[in-house]
PDB file of C-alpha atoms in Angstrom:
ATOM      1  CA  MET T 170       7.041 -36.321  -0.464  1.00  0.00           C
ATOM      2  CA  THR T 171       7.472 -34.023  -3.169  1.00  0.00           C
ATOM      3  CA  ASN T 172       5.277 -31.110  -3.370  1.00  0.00           C
ATOM      4  CA  LYS T 173       5.006 -29.417  -6.804  1.00  0.00           C
ATOM      5  CA  ILE T 174       3.091 -25.888  -7.651  1.00  0.00           C
ATOM      6  CA  GLN T 175       1.950 -26.137 -11.115  1.00  0.00           C
ATOM      7  CA  SER T 176       0.661 -22.979 -13.435  1.00  0.00           C
ATOM      8  CA  ILE T 177      -2.170 -24.718 -15.525  1.00  0.00           C
ATOM      9  CA  ASP T 178      -3.788 -23.807 -18.928  1.00  0.00           C
ATOM     10  CA  PHE T 179      -6.809 -25.334 -18.321  1.00  0.00           C
ATOM     11  CA  LEU T 180      -8.099 -23.806 -21.792  1.00  0.00           C
ATOM     12  CA  HIS T 181      -5.321 -26.047 -23.753  1.00  0.00           C
ATOM     13  CA  ASP T 182      -4.976 -28.522 -20.963  1.00  0.00           C
ATOM     14  CA  GLN T 183      -1.411 -28.312 -20.369  1.00  0.00           C
ATOM     15  CA  ILE T 184       1.044 -27.147 -17.495  1.00  0.00           C
ATOM     16  CA  ILE T 185       2.644 -23.944 -18.123  1.00  0.00           C
ATOM     17  CA  THR T 186       4.987 -23.996 -14.780  1.00  0.00           C
ATOM     18  CA  SER T 187       6.041 -25.904 -12.532  1.00  0.00           C
ATOM     19  CA  ARG T 188       8.229 -26.092  -9.383  1.00  0.00           C
ATOM     20  CA  THR T 189       9.071 -28.022  -6.311  1.00  0.00           C
ATOM     21  CA  THR T 190       8.498 -26.554  -3.168  1.00  0.00           C
ATOM     22  CA  SER T 191       9.710 -27.831   0.416  1.00  0.00           C
ATOM     23  CA  PRO T 192      10.563 -31.199  -0.346  1.00  0.00           C
ATOM     24  CA  GLY T 193       9.021 -33.435   2.888  1.00  0.00           C
ATOM     25  CA  LYS T 194       6.457 -30.600   4.032  1.00  0.00           C
ATOM     26  CA  TYR T 195       2.821 -31.377   3.581  1.00  0.00           C
ATOM     27  CA  SER T 196       0.926 -28.342   1.971  1.00  0.00           C
ATOM     28  CA  ARG T 197      -2.475 -27.248   2.973  1.00  0.00           C
ATOM     29  CA  SER T 198      -3.242 -23.851   0.231  1.00  0.00           C
ATOM     30  CA  VAL T 199      -1.969 -21.884  -1.946  1.00  0.00           C
ATOM     31  CA  SER T 200      -2.745 -18.161  -2.832  1.00  0.00           C
ATOM     32  CA  ILE T 201      -1.413 -15.980  -5.289  1.00  0.00           C
ATOM     33  CA  ASN T 202      -0.669 -12.376  -4.709  1.00  0.00           C
ATOM     34  CA  GLN T 203      -2.399 -10.488  -7.582  1.00  0.00           C
ATOM     35  CA  THR T 204      -0.126  -7.497  -7.220  1.00  0.00           C
ATOM     36  CA  ASP T 205       3.560  -8.924  -7.972  1.00  0.00           C
ATOM     37  CA  GLY T 206       2.649 -12.782  -8.485  1.00  0.00           C
ATOM     38  CA  ASN T 207       4.193 -14.264  -5.104  1.00  0.00           C
ATOM     39  CA  PHE T 208       2.263 -16.778  -3.516  1.00  0.00           C
ATOM     40  CA  VAL T 209       1.953 -18.195  -0.090  1.00  0.00           C
ATOM     41  CA  VAL T 210       1.724 -22.037   0.825  1.00  0.00           C
ATOM     42  CA  THR T 211       0.730 -23.065   4.405  1.00  0.00           C
ATOM     43  CA  TYR T 212       2.384 -25.807   5.931  1.00  0.00           C
ATOM     44  CA  PRO T 213       0.060 -27.293   8.854  1.00  0.00           C
ATOM     45  CA  LEU T 214       2.494 -30.509   9.998  1.00  0.00           C
ATOM     46  CA  ASN T 215       5.384 -28.093  10.092  1.00  0.00           C
ATOM     47  CA  ASN T 216       3.208 -24.847  11.822  1.00  0.00           C
ATOM     48  CA  SER T 217       4.629 -22.571   9.277  1.00  0.00           C
ATOM     49  CA  LEU T 218       3.831 -20.798   6.201  1.00  0.00           C
ATOM     50  CA  ALA T 219       6.336 -19.721   3.629  1.00  0.00           C
ATOM     51  CA  ILE T 220       6.088 -16.987   0.836  1.00  0.00           C
ATOM     52  CA  TYR T 221       7.947 -18.126  -2.492  1.00  0.00           C
ATOM     53  CA  PRO T 222       8.571 -15.808  -5.490  1.00  0.00           C
ATOM     54  CA  GLN T 223       6.963 -15.490  -8.883  1.00  0.00           C
ATOM     55  CA  SER T 224       9.374 -17.133 -11.205  1.00  0.00           C
ATOM     56  CA  PRO T 225       9.737 -20.736 -11.454  1.00  0.00           C
ATOM     57  CA  ASN T 226      12.674 -21.328 -13.449  1.00  0.00           C
ATOM     58  CA  THR T 227      15.605 -20.147 -11.263  1.00  0.00           C
ATOM     59  CA  THR T 228      17.210 -21.437  -8.034  1.00  0.00           C
ATOM     60  CA  MET T 229      15.571 -18.336  -6.258  1.00  0.00           C
ATOM     61  CA  GLY T 230      11.687 -19.877  -7.239  1.00  0.00           C
ATOM     62  CA  ARG T 231      12.225 -22.665  -5.328  1.00  0.00           C
ATOM     63  CA  VAL T 232      13.489 -20.814  -2.234  1.00  0.00           C
ATOM     64  CA  PRO T 233      10.809 -19.033  -0.015  1.00  0.00           C
ATOM     65  CA  LEU T 234      11.405 -15.506   0.359  1.00  0.00           C
ATOM     66  CA  SER T 235      10.343 -15.661   3.745  1.00  0.00           C
ATOM     67  CA  VAL T 236       8.980 -18.590   6.157  1.00  0.00           C
ATOM     68  CA  VAL T 237       6.870 -17.206   9.013  1.00  0.00           C
ATOM     69  CA  THR T 238       6.489 -19.658  12.465  1.00  0.00           C
ATOM     70  CA  ASP T 239       7.025 -17.114  15.390  1.00  0.00           C
ATOM     71  CA  LEU T 240       4.531 -14.140  15.501  1.00  0.00           C
ATOM     72  CA  GLY T 241       6.249 -11.788  18.005  1.00  0.00           C
ATOM     73  CA  ASN T 242       3.114 -11.141  20.583  1.00  0.00           C
ATOM     74  CA  PHE T 243       1.066 -13.216  18.846  1.00  0.00           C
ATOM     75  CA  GLY T 244       2.647 -16.765  19.668  1.00  0.00           C
ATOM     76  CA  THR T 245       3.387 -19.455  17.156  1.00  0.00           C
ATOM     77  CA  LEU T 246       1.086 -20.699  14.491  1.00  0.00           C
ATOM     78  CA  SER T 247      -0.314 -23.969  15.169  1.00  0.00           C
ATOM     79  CA  TYR T 248      -1.837 -25.675  12.275  1.00  0.00           C
ATOM     80  CA  PRO T 249      -2.426 -22.768  10.078  1.00  0.00           C
ATOM     81  CA  SER T 250      -4.895 -24.039   7.089  1.00  0.00           C
ATOM     82  CA  ASP T 251      -5.234 -21.289   4.902  1.00  0.00           C
ATOM     83  CA  ALA T 252      -3.426 -18.155   3.843  1.00  0.00           C
ATOM     84  CA  LYS T 253      -5.172 -15.861   1.477  1.00  0.00           C
ATOM     85  CA  PHE T 254      -3.531 -12.544   0.058  1.00  0.00           C
ATOM     86  CA  ASP T 255      -5.639  -9.266   0.294  1.00  0.00           C
ATOM     87  CA  SER T 256      -4.354  -6.777  -1.977  1.00  0.00           C
ATOM     88  CA  VAL T 257      -6.437  -4.547  -1.530  1.00  0.00           C
ATOM     89  CA  ARG T 258      -4.917  -4.065   2.482  1.00  0.00           C
ATOM     90  CA  GLY T 259      -1.708  -5.457   1.405  1.00  0.00           C
ATOM     91  CA  ASN T 260      -2.082  -8.175   4.154  1.00  0.00           C
ATOM     92  CA  ILE T 261      -2.279 -11.889   3.955  1.00  0.00           C
ATOM     93  CA  TRP T 262      -4.835 -13.405   5.782  1.00  0.00           C
ATOM     94  CA  VAL T 263      -4.291 -16.497   7.905  1.00  0.00           C
ATOM     95  CA  ALA T 264      -6.917 -19.054   9.588  1.00  0.00           C
ATOM     96  CA  ASP T 265      -4.633 -20.503  12.115  1.00  0.00           C
ATOM     97  CA  MET T 266      -6.717 -23.419  13.133  1.00  0.00           C
ATOM     98  CA  GLY T 267      -4.833 -24.992  16.292  1.00  0.00           C
ATOM     99  CA  ASN T 268      -5.045 -21.633  17.585  1.00  0.00           C
ATOM    100  CA  ASN T 269      -8.600 -21.044  17.328  1.00  0.00           C
ATOM    101  CA  ARG T 270      -7.750 -17.601  15.334  1.00  0.00           C
ATOM    102  CA  ILE T 271      -7.492 -15.753  12.087  1.00  0.00           C
ATOM    103  CA  LEU T 272      -4.669 -13.760  11.660  1.00  0.00           C
ATOM    104  CA  SER T 273      -3.943 -10.359   9.229  1.00  0.00           C
ATOM    105  CA  LEU T 274      -0.180 -10.821   8.396  1.00  0.00           C
ATOM    106  CA  ASN T 275       1.214  -7.045   7.117  1.00  0.00           C
ATOM    107  CA  TYR T 276       2.933  -8.720   3.914  1.00  0.00           C
ATOM    108  CA  ALA T 277       5.303  -6.155   3.798  1.00  0.00           C
ATOM    109  CA  SER T 278       6.788  -6.350   7.586  1.00  0.00           C
ATOM    110  CA  ARG T 279       5.392  -9.622   8.468  1.00  0.00           C
ATOM    111  CA  LEU T 280       4.048  -8.477  11.434  1.00  0.00           C
ATOM    112  CA  ILE T 281       0.475  -8.956  12.832  1.00  0.00           C
ATOM    113  CA  ASP T 282      -1.788  -6.186  12.623  1.00  0.00           C
ATOM    114  CA  PHE T 283      -4.987  -7.705  13.691  1.00  0.00           C
ATOM    115  CA  GLU T 284      -6.078 -11.192  15.536  1.00  0.00           C
ATOM    116  CA  PHE T 285      -9.463 -12.208  15.435  1.00  0.00           C
ATOM    117  CA  LYS T 286     -10.478 -15.189  17.825  1.00  0.00           C
ATOM    118  CA  GLY T 287     -14.255 -15.806  17.289  1.00  0.00           C
ATOM    119  CA  VAL T 288     -13.887 -18.419  14.896  1.00  0.00           C
ATOM    120  CA  THR T 289     -13.494 -22.098  16.167  1.00  0.00           C
ATOM    121  CA  PHE T 290     -11.108 -24.268  14.320  1.00  0.00           C
ATOM    122  CA  PRO T 291     -11.219 -22.359  11.172  1.00  0.00           C
ATOM    123  CA  TYR T 292     -10.231 -23.755   8.260  1.00  0.00           C
ATOM    124  CA  ILE T 293     -10.519 -22.065   4.818  1.00  0.00           C
ATOM    125  CA  LEU T 294     -10.633 -18.237   4.267  1.00  0.00           C
ATOM    126  CA  CYS T 295     -12.057 -16.670   0.900  1.00  0.00           C
ATOM    127  CA  VAL T 296     -11.105 -12.558   0.673  1.00  0.00           C
ATOM    128  CA  ASN T 297     -13.224 -10.286  -1.703  1.00  0.00           C
ATOM    129  CA  SER T 298     -10.678  -8.743  -3.742  1.00  0.00           C
ATOM    130  CA  ASN T 299     -13.158  -5.776  -4.825  1.00  0.00           C
ATOM    131  CA  ASN T 300     -13.335  -4.659  -1.012  1.00  0.00           C
ATOM    132  CA  GLY T 301     -10.894  -6.569   0.899  1.00  0.00           C
ATOM    133  CA  ASP T 302     -13.565  -8.312   3.199  1.00  0.00           C
ATOM    134  CA  VAL T 303     -12.611 -11.886   4.771  1.00  0.00           C
ATOM    135  CA  TYR T 304     -14.885 -14.637   5.088  1.00  0.00           C
ATOM    136  CA  ALA T 305     -13.856 -17.592   7.306  1.00  0.00           C
ATOM    137  CA  ARG T 306     -15.357 -21.254   7.691  1.00  0.00           C
ATOM    138  CA  GLY T 307     -14.355 -22.965  10.816  1.00  0.00           C
ATOM    139  CA  PHE T 308     -16.018 -25.964  12.220  1.00  0.00           C
ATOM    140  CA  SER T 309     -18.368 -24.421  14.747  1.00  0.00           C
ATOM    141  CA  ASP T 310     -19.884 -22.903  11.840  1.00  0.00           C
ATOM    142  CA  LEU T 311     -21.311 -26.605  10.816  1.00  0.00           C
TER     143      LEU T 311
END
C-alpha cells in the first residue's frame, strides 16, 4: 500500500505536488500548519502520528521531521484517529480514540500540554483558526 499526499488546484483541476509518505502504513487524517506549511498525518494502525516538512520535492520531504508514539507520563497513542494544528496556541490536537481522550501536543517540544478524557471514542476534531477553540466528535455523541 502506498500513501500519497497531494496538493490539488481544484479551480484548474490539477495536481500541484504529490509525495509518498510512510509506505505500508494506513493514514487516517492530514492537517497543515498554516504558519510554516508542515503537516501532520495520523497512522491509527501503527499507533503514531508523523510531522512532515513542507517541501515534497526533496528527499527530506518524504522523511518525517518527527514521529510521535511515546507520550511520557501520558502513556502511548492508541488508534489516533485525527490530528489538527492549532496555530493560535502552537499545538497539535490529537483524537486518541483507543484511549478515549483528546490530547494537546506542544508543536515545538512535542510534549503533552493537556489531556481531556470526557469523549468516548473521539474520531474527528475541528479547530477554530480565529481563537483556538477545539471541537471534538466521539461515538458517545451519536
